[in-house]
Structures are given as structure tokens and as C-alpha cells.
PDB file of C-alpha atoms in Angstrom:
ATOM      1  CA  MET A   1     222.850 225.196  75.499  1.00 49.00           C
ATOM      2  CA  ALA A   2     225.878 225.425  77.819  1.00 58.00           C
ATOM      3  CA  MET A   3     227.117 222.141  79.268  1.00 66.00           C
ATOM      4  CA  ASP A   4     226.873 221.561  83.015  1.00 72.00           C
ATOM      5  CA  PRO A   5     230.231 222.517  84.654  1.00 73.00           C
ATOM      6  CA  GLN A   6     230.587 219.187  86.450  1.00 74.00           C
ATOM      7  CA  ARG A   7     229.980 217.250  83.243  1.00 81.00           C
ATOM      8  CA  LEU A   8     232.453 219.534  81.478  1.00 81.00           C
ATOM      9  CA  MET A   9     235.131 218.751  84.097  1.00 78.00           C
ATOM     10  CA  ARG A  10     234.572 214.997  83.753  1.00 80.00           C
ATOM     11  CA  LEU A  11     234.771 215.246  79.964  1.00 85.00           C
ATOM     12  CA  ALA A  12     238.062 217.137  80.228  1.00 83.00           C
ATOM     13  CA  THR A  13     239.598 214.342  82.326  1.00 80.00           C
ATOM     14  CA  VAL A  14     238.549 211.694  79.782  1.00 84.00           C
ATOM     15  CA  ALA A  15     239.920 213.762  76.896  1.00 86.00           C
ATOM     16  CA  SER A  16     243.293 214.331  78.576  1.00 81.00           C
ATOM     17  CA  THR A  17     243.731 210.642  79.454  1.00 81.00           C
ATOM     18  CA  SER A  18     242.877 209.578  75.891  1.00 86.00           C
ATOM     19  CA  VAL A  19     245.306 212.052  74.349  1.00 83.00           C
ATOM     20  CA  ALA A  20     248.078 211.035  76.759  1.00 80.00           C
ATOM     21  CA  LEU A  21     247.700 207.335  75.880  1.00 84.00           C
ATOM     22  CA  THR A  22     247.819 208.116  72.159  1.00 85.00           C
ATOM     23  CA  LEU A  23     250.889 210.340  72.433  1.00 80.00           C
ATOM     24  CA  LEU A  24     252.705 207.935  74.750  1.00 83.00           C
ATOM     25  CA  GLY A  25     252.538 205.115  72.205  1.00 83.00           C
ATOM     26  CA  ALA A  26     253.517 207.319  69.275  1.00 82.00           C
ATOM     27  CA  LYS A  27     256.481 208.941  71.046  1.00 79.00           C
ATOM     28  CA  ALA A  28     257.759 205.600  72.370  1.00 84.00           C
ATOM     29  CA  VAL A  29     257.969 204.357  68.778  1.00 82.00           C
ATOM     30  CA  ALA A  30     259.679 207.581  67.690  1.00 78.00           C
ATOM     31  CA  TRP A  31     262.271 207.342  70.481  1.00 78.00           C
ATOM     32  CA  VAL A  32     263.154 203.729  69.636  1.00 79.00           C
ATOM     33  CA  VAL A  33     263.485 204.569  65.941  1.00 77.00           C
ATOM     34  CA  THR A  34     265.463 207.821  66.307  1.00 74.00           C
ATOM     35  CA  ASP A  35     267.491 207.203  69.517  1.00 71.00           C
ATOM     36  CA  SER A  36     267.027 210.922  70.176  1.00 71.00           C
ATOM     37  CA  VAL A  37     267.489 212.190  73.726  1.00 67.00           C
ATOM     38  CA  SER A  38     265.220 215.157  72.966  1.00 66.00           C
ATOM     39  CA  MET A  39     262.527 212.694  71.834  1.00 72.00           C
ATOM     40  CA  LEU A  40     263.163 210.865  75.122  1.00 74.00           C
ATOM     41  CA  SER A  41     262.555 214.146  76.945  1.00 70.00           C
ATOM     42  CA  SER A  42     259.287 214.574  75.083  1.00 70.00           C
ATOM     43  CA  LEU A  43     258.347 210.971  75.913  1.00 76.00           C
ATOM     44  CA  VAL A  44     259.076 211.614  79.610  1.00 74.00           C
ATOM     45  CA  ASP A  45     256.901 214.716  79.476  1.00 69.00           C
ATOM     46  CA  THR A  46     254.039 212.745  77.922  1.00 72.00           C
ATOM     47  CA  SER A  47     254.443 209.962  80.494  1.00 76.00           C
ATOM     48  CA  LEU A  48     253.994 212.622  83.172  1.00 70.00           C
ATOM     49  CA  ASP A  49     250.942 213.890  81.324  1.00 68.00           C
ATOM     50  CA  LEU A  50     249.417 210.413  81.512  1.00 73.00           C
ATOM     51  CA  VAL A  51     250.171 210.096  85.242  1.00 74.00           C
ATOM     52  CA  GLY A  52     248.808 213.594  85.809  1.00 68.00           C
ATOM     53  CA  SER A  53     245.691 212.890  83.755  1.00 69.00           C
ATOM     54  CA  LEU A  54     244.945 209.744  85.752  1.00 73.00           C
ATOM     55  CA  ILE A  55     245.451 211.600  89.035  1.00 70.00           C
ATOM     56  CA  THR A  56     243.203 214.409  87.786  1.00 68.00           C
ATOM     57  CA  PHE A  57     240.598 211.870  86.613  1.00 67.00           C
ATOM     58  CA  PHE A  58     240.134 210.553  90.148  1.00 69.00           C
ATOM     59  CA  ALA A  59     240.740 213.859  91.964  1.00 65.00           C
ATOM     60  CA  VAL A  60     238.043 215.711  90.023  1.00 64.00           C
ATOM     61  CA  ARG A  61     235.508 212.980  90.759  1.00 65.00           C
ATOM     62  CA  GLN A  62     236.375 213.142  94.459  1.00 64.00           C
ATOM     63  CA  ALA A  63     236.266 216.951  94.469  1.00 63.00           C
ATOM     64  CA  LEU A  64     232.755 216.905  92.980  1.00 63.00           C
ATOM     65  CA  VAL A  65     231.395 214.730  95.804  1.00 66.00           C
ATOM     66  CA  PRO A  66     228.888 216.897  97.725  1.00 64.00           C
ATOM     67  CA  ALA A  67     229.605 218.034 101.269  1.00 63.00           C
ATOM     68  CA  ASP A  68     228.721 215.479 103.936  1.00 64.00           C
ATOM     69  CA  ALA A  69     228.672 215.171 107.727  1.00 65.00           C
ATOM     70  CA  ASP A  70     232.446 214.638 107.889  1.00 64.00           C
ATOM     71  CA  HIS A  71     233.375 217.226 105.227  1.00 60.00           C
ATOM     72  CA  ARG A  72     231.148 220.236 105.761  1.00 58.00           C
ATOM     73  CA  PHE A  73     233.148 222.353 103.307  1.00 61.00           C
ATOM     74  CA  GLY A  74     233.027 219.706 100.589  1.00 60.00           C
ATOM     75  CA  HIS A  75     235.893 217.767  98.994  1.00 57.00           C
ATOM     76  CA  GLY A  76     237.340 220.503  96.765  1.00 63.00           C
ATOM     77  CA  LYS A  77     240.842 220.300  98.244  1.00 65.00           C
ATOM     78  CA  ALA A  78     241.261 216.896  96.573  1.00 67.00           C
ATOM     79  CA  GLU A  79     242.129 218.930  93.475  1.00 67.00           C
ATOM     80  CA  ALA A  80     244.924 220.782  95.251  1.00 72.00           C
ATOM     81  CA  LEU A  81     246.288 217.523  96.662  1.00 73.00           C
ATOM     82  CA  SER A  82     246.389 216.077  93.150  1.00 72.00           C
ATOM     83  CA  GLY A  83     248.238 219.162  91.933  1.00 73.00           C
ATOM     84  CA  LEU A  84     250.841 218.773  94.665  1.00 77.00           C
ATOM     85  CA  VAL A  85     251.382 215.096  93.782  1.00 77.00           C
ATOM     86  CA  GLN A  86     251.711 215.979  90.113  1.00 73.00           C
ATOM     87  CA  ALA A  87     254.274 218.663  90.938  1.00 78.00           C
ATOM     88  CA  GLY A  88     256.362 216.041  92.724  1.00 79.00           C
ATOM     89  CA  PHE A  89     256.223 213.677  89.749  1.00 73.00           C
ATOM     90  CA  ILE A  90     257.199 216.442  87.354  1.00 74.00           C
ATOM     91  CA  ALA A  91     260.119 217.632  89.501  1.00 80.00           C
ATOM     92  CA  ALA A  92     261.496 214.097  89.906  1.00 76.00           C
ATOM     93  CA  SER A  93     261.251 213.384  86.193  1.00 70.00           C
ATOM     94  CA  GLY A  94     262.836 216.711  85.289  1.00 74.00           C
ATOM     95  CA  CYS A  95     265.828 215.896  87.492  1.00 79.00           C
ATOM     96  CA  ALA A  96     266.125 212.384  86.005  1.00 69.00           C
ATOM     97  CA  LEU A  97     266.019 213.835  82.514  1.00 68.00           C
ATOM     98  CA  LEU A  98     268.804 216.287  83.376  1.00 75.00           C
ATOM     99  CA  PHE A  99     271.019 213.344  84.360  1.00 73.00           C
ATOM    100  CA  ALA A 100     270.257 211.661  81.011  1.00 67.00           C
ATOM    101  CA  VAL A 101     271.170 214.877  79.189  1.00 68.00           C
ATOM    102  CA  VAL A 102     274.506 215.120  81.028  1.00 75.00           C
ATOM    103  CA  GLU A 103     275.321 211.524  80.046  1.00 68.00           C
ATOM    104  CA  ARG A 104     274.485 212.240  76.399  1.00 64.00           C
ATOM    105  CA  PHE A 105     276.665 215.360  76.443  1.00 68.00           C
ATOM    106  CA  ASN A 106     279.539 213.176  77.642  1.00 70.00           C
ATOM    107  CA  ALA A 107     278.877 210.554  74.959  1.00 62.00           C
ATOM    108  CA  PRO A 108     277.112 212.244  71.994  1.00 58.00           C
ATOM    109  CA  LYS A 109     275.123 210.152  69.495  1.00 57.00           C
ATOM    110  CA  GLN A 110     273.683 211.297  66.206  1.00 57.00           C
ATOM    111  CA  VAL A 111     269.926 210.778  65.816  1.00 58.00           C
ATOM    112  CA  ARG A 112     268.560 208.282  63.270  1.00 59.00           C
ATOM    113  CA  GLU A 113     265.506 208.462  61.024  1.00 61.00           C
ATOM    114  CA  GLU A 114     264.683 212.013  62.064  1.00 65.00           C
ATOM    115  CA  GLY A 115     261.862 212.094  59.490  1.00 69.00           C
ATOM    116  CA  VAL A 116     259.840 209.621  61.578  1.00 69.00           C
ATOM    117  CA  GLY A 117     260.355 211.773  64.641  1.00 68.00           C
ATOM    118  CA  LEU A 118     259.240 214.886  62.787  1.00 76.00           C
ATOM    119  CA  VAL A 119     255.998 213.271  61.603  1.00 80.00           C
ATOM    120  CA  ILE A 120     255.138 212.050  65.094  1.00 77.00           C
ATOM    121  CA  SER A 121     256.072 215.423  66.600  1.00 76.00           C
ATOM    122  CA  ALA A 122     253.655 217.135  64.201  1.00 82.00           C
ATOM    123  CA  LEU A 123     250.841 214.745  65.150  1.00 83.00           C
ATOM    124  CA  ALA A 124     251.544 215.211  68.855  1.00 80.00           C
ATOM    125  CA  LEU A 125     251.587 218.983  68.488  1.00 83.00           C
ATOM    126  CA  VAL A 126     248.149 219.081  66.859  1.00 88.00           C
ATOM    127  CA  LEU A 127     246.604 216.835  69.529  1.00 87.00           C
ATOM    128  CA  ALA A 128     248.207 218.711  72.429  1.00 84.00           C
ATOM    129  CA  ILE A 129     247.184 222.150  71.142  1.00 89.00           C
ATOM    130  CA  GLY A 130     243.589 220.979  70.662  1.00 89.00           C
ATOM    131  CA  LEU A 131     243.459 219.546  74.173  1.00 87.00           C
ATOM    132  CA  VAL A 132     244.971 222.650  75.804  1.00 87.00           C
ATOM    133  CA  ALA A 133     242.398 224.846  74.033  1.00 89.00           C
ATOM    134  CA  PHE A 134     239.572 222.681  75.371  1.00 89.00           C
ATOM    135  CA  GLN A 135     241.045 222.571  78.884  1.00 86.00           C
ATOM    136  CA  ARG A 136     241.434 226.358  78.918  1.00 88.00           C
ATOM    137  CA  HIS A 137     237.727 226.650  78.136  1.00 87.00           C
ATOM    138  CA  VAL A 138     236.888 224.247  80.980  1.00 85.00           C
ATOM    139  CA  VAL A 139     239.087 226.130  83.476  1.00 83.00           C
ATOM    140  CA  ARG A 140     237.418 229.421  82.512  1.00 82.00           C
ATOM    141  CA  ARG A 141     233.996 227.863  83.103  1.00 80.00           C
ATOM    142  CA  THR A 142     234.780 225.947  86.310  1.00 77.00           C
ATOM    143  CA  GLY A 143     237.949 227.379  87.912  1.00 71.00           C
ATOM    144  CA  SER A 144     239.177 223.805  88.484  1.00 73.00           C
ATOM    145  CA  ILE A 145     242.708 223.735  89.960  1.00 67.00           C
ATOM    146  CA  ALA A 146     243.218 220.087  88.966  1.00 68.00           C
ATOM    147  CA  ILE A 147     242.336 220.657  85.326  1.00 77.00           C
ATOM    148  CA  GLY A 148     244.427 223.827  85.420  1.00 74.00           C
ATOM    149  CA  ALA A 149     247.397 221.727  86.574  1.00 69.00           C
ATOM    150  CA  ASP A 150     246.678 219.179  83.847  1.00 73.00           C
ATOM    151  CA  MET A 151     246.524 222.005  81.308  1.00 80.00           C
ATOM    152  CA  ALA A 152     249.932 223.189  82.530  1.00 73.00           C
ATOM    153  CA  HIS A 153     251.285 219.684  81.813  1.00 68.00           C
ATOM    154  CA  TYR A 154     250.019 219.738  78.276  1.00 75.00           C
ATOM    155  CA  GLY A 155     251.237 223.305  77.843  1.00 75.00           C
ATOM    156  CA  THR A 156     254.750 222.010  78.565  1.00 70.00           C
ATOM    157  CA  ASP A 157     254.049 219.124  76.192  1.00 71.00           C
ATOM    158  CA  VAL A 158     253.286 221.594  73.403  1.00 77.00           C
ATOM    159  CA  VAL A 159     256.590 223.374  74.062  1.00 73.00           C
ATOM    160  CA  ALA A 160     258.503 220.087  74.458  1.00 69.00           C
ATOM    161  CA  THR A 161     257.073 218.645  71.247  1.00 73.00           C
ATOM    162  CA  LEU A 162     257.766 221.813  69.276  1.00 75.00           C
ATOM    163  CA  VAL A 163     261.377 222.154  70.392  1.00 72.00           C
ATOM    164  CA  THR A 164     261.926 218.403  69.945  1.00 69.00           C
ATOM    165  CA  GLY A 165     260.835 218.671  66.329  1.00 72.00           C
ATOM    166  CA  VAL A 166     263.126 221.645  65.786  1.00 74.00           C
ATOM    167  CA  GLY A 167     265.982 219.799  67.493  1.00 69.00           C
ATOM    168  CA  LEU A 168     265.509 216.688  65.369  1.00 67.00           C
ATOM    169  CA  PHE A 169     265.449 218.733  62.177  1.00 72.00           C
ATOM    170  CA  LEU A 170     268.530 220.828  63.004  1.00 73.00           C
ATOM    171  CA  SER A 171     270.472 217.859  64.365  1.00 67.00           C
ATOM    172  CA  GLY A 172     269.808 215.909  61.167  1.00 65.00           C
ATOM    173  CA  GLN A 173     270.516 218.826  58.846  1.00 68.00           C
ATOM    174  CA  PHE A 174     273.798 219.883  60.429  1.00 66.00           C
ATOM    175  CA  ASP A 175     274.942 216.511  61.797  1.00 67.00           C
ATOM    176  CA  LEU A 176     275.353 218.007  65.290  1.00 65.00           C
ATOM    177  CA  PRO A 177     274.126 215.649  68.046  1.00 62.00           C
ATOM    178  CA  LEU A 178     274.740 218.302  70.717  1.00 69.00           C
ATOM    179  CA  ILE A 179     271.742 220.225  69.355  1.00 68.00           C
ATOM    180  CA  ASP A 180     269.544 217.273  70.278  1.00 64.00           C
ATOM    181  CA  SER A 181     271.018 217.139  73.803  1.00 69.00           C
ATOM    182  CA  SER A 182     270.667 220.900  74.293  1.00 74.00           C
ATOM    183  CA  ILE A 183     266.988 220.759  73.365  1.00 71.00           C
ATOM    184  CA  ALA A 184     266.452 217.963  75.910  1.00 70.00           C
ATOM    185  CA  GLY A 185     268.178 220.055  78.577  1.00 77.00           C
ATOM    186  CA  PHE A 186     265.838 222.951  77.832  1.00 76.00           C
ATOM    187  CA  VAL A 187     262.803 220.663  78.210  1.00 73.00           C
ATOM    188  CA  ALA A 188     264.115 219.341  81.555  1.00 76.00           C
ATOM    189  CA  LEU A 189     264.471 222.879  82.931  1.00 82.00           C
ATOM    190  CA  TYR A 190     261.023 223.762  81.595  1.00 77.00           C
ATOM    191  CA  LEU A 191     259.581 220.760  83.443  1.00 75.00           C
ATOM    192  CA  LEU A 192     261.164 221.898  86.702  1.00 83.00           C
ATOM    193  CA  HIS A 193     259.733 225.383  86.246  1.00 82.00           C
ATOM    194  CA  GLY A 194     256.272 223.901  85.644  1.00 77.00           C
ATOM    195  CA  ALA A 195     256.589 221.729  88.773  1.00 80.00           C
ATOM    196  CA  TRP A 196     257.420 224.781  90.888  1.00 86.00           C
ATOM    197  CA  LYS A 197     254.405 226.724  89.583  1.00 81.00           C
ATOM    198  CA  ILE A 198     251.914 223.861  90.021  1.00 77.00           C
ATOM    199  CA  GLY A 199     253.251 223.096  93.505  1.00 82.00           C
ATOM    200  CA  ARG A 200     253.027 226.747  94.567  1.00 83.00           C
ATOM    201  CA  ASP A 201     249.417 227.092  93.366  1.00 79.00           C
ATOM    202  CA  SER A 202     248.401 223.833  95.054  1.00 78.00           C
ATOM    203  CA  LEU A 203     249.984 224.854  98.365  1.00 80.00           C
ATOM    204  CA  ASP A 204     248.116 228.166  98.210  1.00 76.00           C
ATOM    205  CA  ILE A 205     244.839 226.218  98.147  1.00 72.00           C
ATOM    206  CA  LEU A 206     245.860 223.784 100.885  1.00 75.00           C
ATOM    207  CA  MET A 207     247.081 226.610 103.140  1.00 74.00           C
ATOM    208  CA  ASP A 208     243.852 228.612 102.642  1.00 72.00           C
ATOM    209  CA  ARG A 209     245.532 231.525 100.916  1.00 77.00           C
ATOM    210  CA  GLU A 210     243.252 234.530 100.493  1.00 81.00           C
ATOM    211  CA  LEU A 211     241.634 235.201  97.128  1.00 85.00           C
ATOM    212  CA  PRO A 212     243.469 237.750  94.921  1.00 86.00           C
ATOM    213  CA  ASP A 213     243.450 241.351  96.149  1.00 90.00           C
ATOM    214  CA  GLU A 214     241.243 242.486  93.262  1.00 92.00           C
ATOM    215  CA  ASP A 215     238.567 239.952  94.279  1.00 92.00           C
ATOM    216  CA  ARG A 216     238.697 241.081  97.897  1.00 93.00           C
ATOM    217  CA  ARG A 217     238.405 244.720  96.829  1.00 94.00           C
ATOM    218  CA  GLN A 218     235.418 243.862  94.651  1.00 94.00           C
ATOM    219  CA  ILE A 219     233.662 242.067  97.520  1.00 94.00           C
ATOM    220  CA  GLU A 220     234.176 245.022  99.846  1.00 94.00           C
ATOM    221  CA  GLU A 221     233.017 247.508  97.201  1.00 95.00           C
ATOM    222  CA  ILE A 222     229.834 245.504  96.606  1.00 94.00           C
ATOM    223  CA  ALA A 223     229.058 245.495 100.322  1.00 94.00           C
ATOM    224  CA  ARG A 224     229.739 249.205 100.756  1.00 94.00           C
ATOM    225  CA  ARG A 225     227.532 250.109  97.781  1.00 94.00           C
ATOM    226  CA  ASN A 226     224.449 249.193  99.775  1.00 94.00           C
ATOM    227  CA  PRO A 227     223.180 252.415 101.452  1.00 93.00           C
ATOM    228  CA  GLY A 228     222.276 250.476 104.603  1.00 92.00           C
ATOM    229  CA  VAL A 229     225.835 249.295 105.214  1.00 92.00           C
ATOM    230  CA  LYS A 230     227.814 251.475 107.626  1.00 92.00           C
ATOM    231  CA  ASP A 231     231.052 249.488 107.593  1.00 92.00           C
ATOM    232  CA  VAL A 232     232.615 246.231 106.381  1.00 93.00           C
ATOM    233  CA  HIS A 233     235.131 244.236 108.420  1.00 92.00           C
ATOM    234  CA  GLU A 234     236.607 240.783 109.082  1.00 91.00           C
ATOM    235  CA  LEU A 235     236.578 239.842 105.406  1.00 92.00           C
ATOM    236  CA  ARG A 236     238.030 236.350 105.017  1.00 91.00           C
ATOM    237  CA  THR A 237     238.294 234.398 101.808  1.00 89.00           C
ATOM    238  CA  ARG A 238     239.788 231.162 100.541  1.00 84.00           C
ATOM    239  CA  SER A 239     239.444 228.698  97.713  1.00 78.00           C
ATOM    240  CA  GLY A 240     238.707 224.978  97.945  1.00 68.00           C
ATOM    241  CA  GLY A 241     239.230 223.717  94.409  1.00 60.00           C
ATOM    242  CA  ALA A 242     236.528 225.141  92.162  1.00 62.00           C
ATOM    243  CA  THR A 243     234.588 226.609  95.124  1.00 73.00           C
ATOM    244  CA  ARG A 244     235.392 229.985  96.673  1.00 84.00           C
ATOM    245  CA  PHE A 245     234.525 230.670 100.307  1.00 87.00           C
ATOM    246  CA  ILE A 246     233.727 234.238 101.397  1.00 92.00           C
ATOM    247  CA  GLN A 247     233.051 235.375 104.954  1.00 92.00           C
ATOM    248  CA  LEU A 248     232.490 238.961 106.091  1.00 94.00           C
ATOM    249  CA  HIS A 249     230.760 241.159 108.683  1.00 94.00           C
ATOM    250  CA  ILE A 250     228.725 244.253 107.853  1.00 93.00           C
ATOM    251  CA  ASP A 251     227.638 246.983 110.283  1.00 94.00           C
ATOM    252  CA  VAL A 252     224.118 248.421 109.995  1.00 93.00           C
ATOM    253  CA  ASP A 253     222.264 251.137 111.930  1.00 92.00           C
ATOM    254  CA  ARG A 254     221.861 249.847 115.506  1.00 90.00           C
ATOM    255  CA  ASN A 255     218.328 251.284 115.638  1.00 90.00           C
ATOM    256  CA  LEU A 256     217.082 249.062 112.817  1.00 90.00           C
ATOM    257  CA  SER A 257     214.899 246.085 113.632  1.00 89.00           C
ATOM    258  CA  LEU A 258     216.420 242.609 113.409  1.00 88.00           C
ATOM    259  CA  ILE A 259     214.358 241.876 110.303  1.00 91.00           C
ATOM    260  CA  ALA A 260     215.408 245.102 108.562  1.00 91.00           C
ATOM    261  CA  GLY A 261     219.067 244.459 109.341  1.00 89.00           C
ATOM    262  CA  HIS A 262     218.916 240.940 107.945  1.00 91.00           C
ATOM    263  CA  ASP A 263     217.139 242.207 104.813  1.00 93.00           C
ATOM    264  CA  ILE A 264     220.182 244.397 104.151  1.00 94.00           C
ATOM    265  CA  GLY A 265     222.416 241.378 104.742  1.00 92.00           C
ATOM    266  CA  ARG A 266     220.461 239.285 102.217  1.00 94.00           C
ATOM    267  CA  GLN A 267     220.721 242.082  99.654  1.00 94.00           C
ATOM    268  CA  VAL A 268     224.496 242.290 100.051  1.00 94.00           C
ATOM    269  CA  GLN A 269     224.858 238.506  99.975  1.00 93.00           C
ATOM    270  CA  GLY A 270     222.807 238.334  96.774  1.00 93.00           C
ATOM    271  CA  GLU A 271     224.973 240.948  95.049  1.00 94.00           C
ATOM    272  CA  ILE A 272     228.178 239.139  96.032  1.00 94.00           C
ATOM    273  CA  ALA A 273     226.708 235.845  94.784  1.00 92.00           C
ATOM    274  CA  LYS A 274     226.026 237.445  91.392  1.00 92.00           C
ATOM    275  CA  ALA A 275     229.646 238.583  91.124  1.00 91.00           C
ATOM    276  CA  PHE A 276     231.057 235.248  92.355  1.00 91.00           C
ATOM    277  CA  PRO A 277     228.781 232.465  91.057  1.00 86.00           C
ATOM    278  CA  GLY A 278     228.940 229.231  93.028  1.00 80.00           C
ATOM    279  CA  ALA A 279     230.737 230.822  95.980  1.00 86.00           C
ATOM    280  CA  GLU A 280     229.867 229.816  99.549  1.00 85.00           C
ATOM    281  CA  ILE A 281     229.076 233.093 101.342  1.00 90.00           C
ATOM    282  CA  ILE A 282     228.746 233.566 105.106  1.00 89.00           C
ATOM    283  CA  LEU A 283     227.657 237.084 106.067  1.00 93.00           C
ATOM    284  CA  HIS A 284     227.206 238.376 109.621  1.00 93.00           C
ATOM    285  CA  VAL A 285     225.133 241.471 110.377  1.00 92.00           C
ATOM    286  CA  ASP A 286     226.360 243.543 113.336  1.00 91.00           C
ATOM    287  CA  PRO A 287     224.922 246.731 114.928  1.00 90.00           C
ATOM    288  CA  SER A 288     227.037 249.773 114.166  1.00 84.00           C
ATOM    289  CA  HIS A 289     228.853 251.356 117.100  1.00 73.00           C
ATOM    290  CA  ALA A 290     228.987 254.744 115.359  1.00 62.00           C
ATOM    291  CA  SER A 291     226.732 257.393 116.798  1.00 53.00           C
TER     292      SER A 291
END
């Protein structure tokens, strides 16, 4: 039996926080042992994952609070706010890491005990990949923007951990500390790219950006399929976290009774609800002006 979406979202936040705590401890040990700036970059990335997971933990719980007298549209935008905060943390840390990379380029140091770093990188990679796979499943089921942002963090962690392991191995094999620094620079730029993407998506939610064009086309097509609908206009859509809001007007024959017109409206609303489960739909029925 499929798990309730809200329970699934809560479980995802617990899983991400647990994984972040585990990886943070392991990578801190690896950094101290190896003195690798690329391992430091991976540690920074994991630290951000922990901060992001904690923010997501509380944001998801707030977003799932039902609508009340002061928040008629619910609390879904708490997810987008958390994504925007996370983007800021990621961008700041990416910039700080770039400064550390520049310093290491100016004063190169060879890594130590790269074998320890490789073992921990392998462990971190397995945990991160497993978590991302689970989070992807949750996002598909719920459409959660906060868990999507958290998944983006761990996606960068997978990349950071993989390239850190490669950097440690090559740096140790060829005795070239600049390889280690170059890998860290790549991770820093990757973090900045991730911050830009998460911030952009979060702002789209906060600024009530319309749903994708294909969704809007589908909504209009569903409405027009009903033989009683003469026209569709004033379609407005937005997303508030995991909830989509759809508002539209349909024109029906002006000679129909009020009851008949609203029956057509209920039919259209039901079809849209089937295509967009969980969406909040407001549909207005207007008399057609066509002769």
C-alpha cells in the first residue's frame, strides 16, 4: 500500500538529516587526516547539506499545516522560503571555498593518507546516492519544492564526493597537489551553480510564476473538450509548495439554466482535478456572449 504523501515528506526530512550528520563526522575525520583541500570542499558541501536538511525539516512541517483563518491558501510557500535561504547558504559557502582554493594554489600542499580519504569518499558516495534516489521518489509523489532543493544539495554532494575521491587518488599517484586544488575549485563552482538554480526556482514560487506552458495547455484542452463549453478565458495558475492553484472562467450557452451551467462547471472541474491531483481549483461559469 502506498505511503501517505505527507508521511513520505516527513520521512524524507529525517533521512536527509541522519545522512548529513553521518557524512559530516566521517568527512571531518578524513579532512584532518589528509589535509586535502578537495576533501575540505566536500566537507563544506556536506555541512551545507546538514543546514539545508534542518531547514527543510522545519519548513516541510510548516508547509503541511492546514489552511487557517490567517492563511487561506495554506502555508506551502514556507518551502520556497526555505529554498531561498538554502540558496544563500550555498552561494556564501561556494565563495568562501573559492578563496580557500586560491590560497592553496598560492601555497600548494601534498595530501596525506589518501587511502583514508578514498575509503570515506566511497562510504559517502553510497549513502548520498541512496538518499538522492529516495528523495527523487518523494518529489515525484509530492512535488515538494523543499525536498527538491534538498535533493539538489545531495546531488552536488554525490558529484563533490566522486570528484574528491578521484582528486585524492590522482594527487597521491602523481604527487601533484594542484590536482587536489583544481578539484576543489570545480566543486566550488558547482556549488554556485546549484545555488543559482535553487534560488531561481524558489523565487518563481514566491513570485507566483505561472505553471509550465504544457500544464496550462492541458488545463485549457480539458475544459474545451466538454461539449457544453463555448470558450475558456482568464486562466491563472501558480504553485504554493506542493499545492498547485488553478483558476479559470468558462463560457456556456446563455440560454441554459443556472443549474445546467453549473453542472457543466462541475464536470470540467472534476476532469481537471483528475489530471492535477491535490490542486486547488476555482472555476467560474459565465454566460456566452456569442450569438
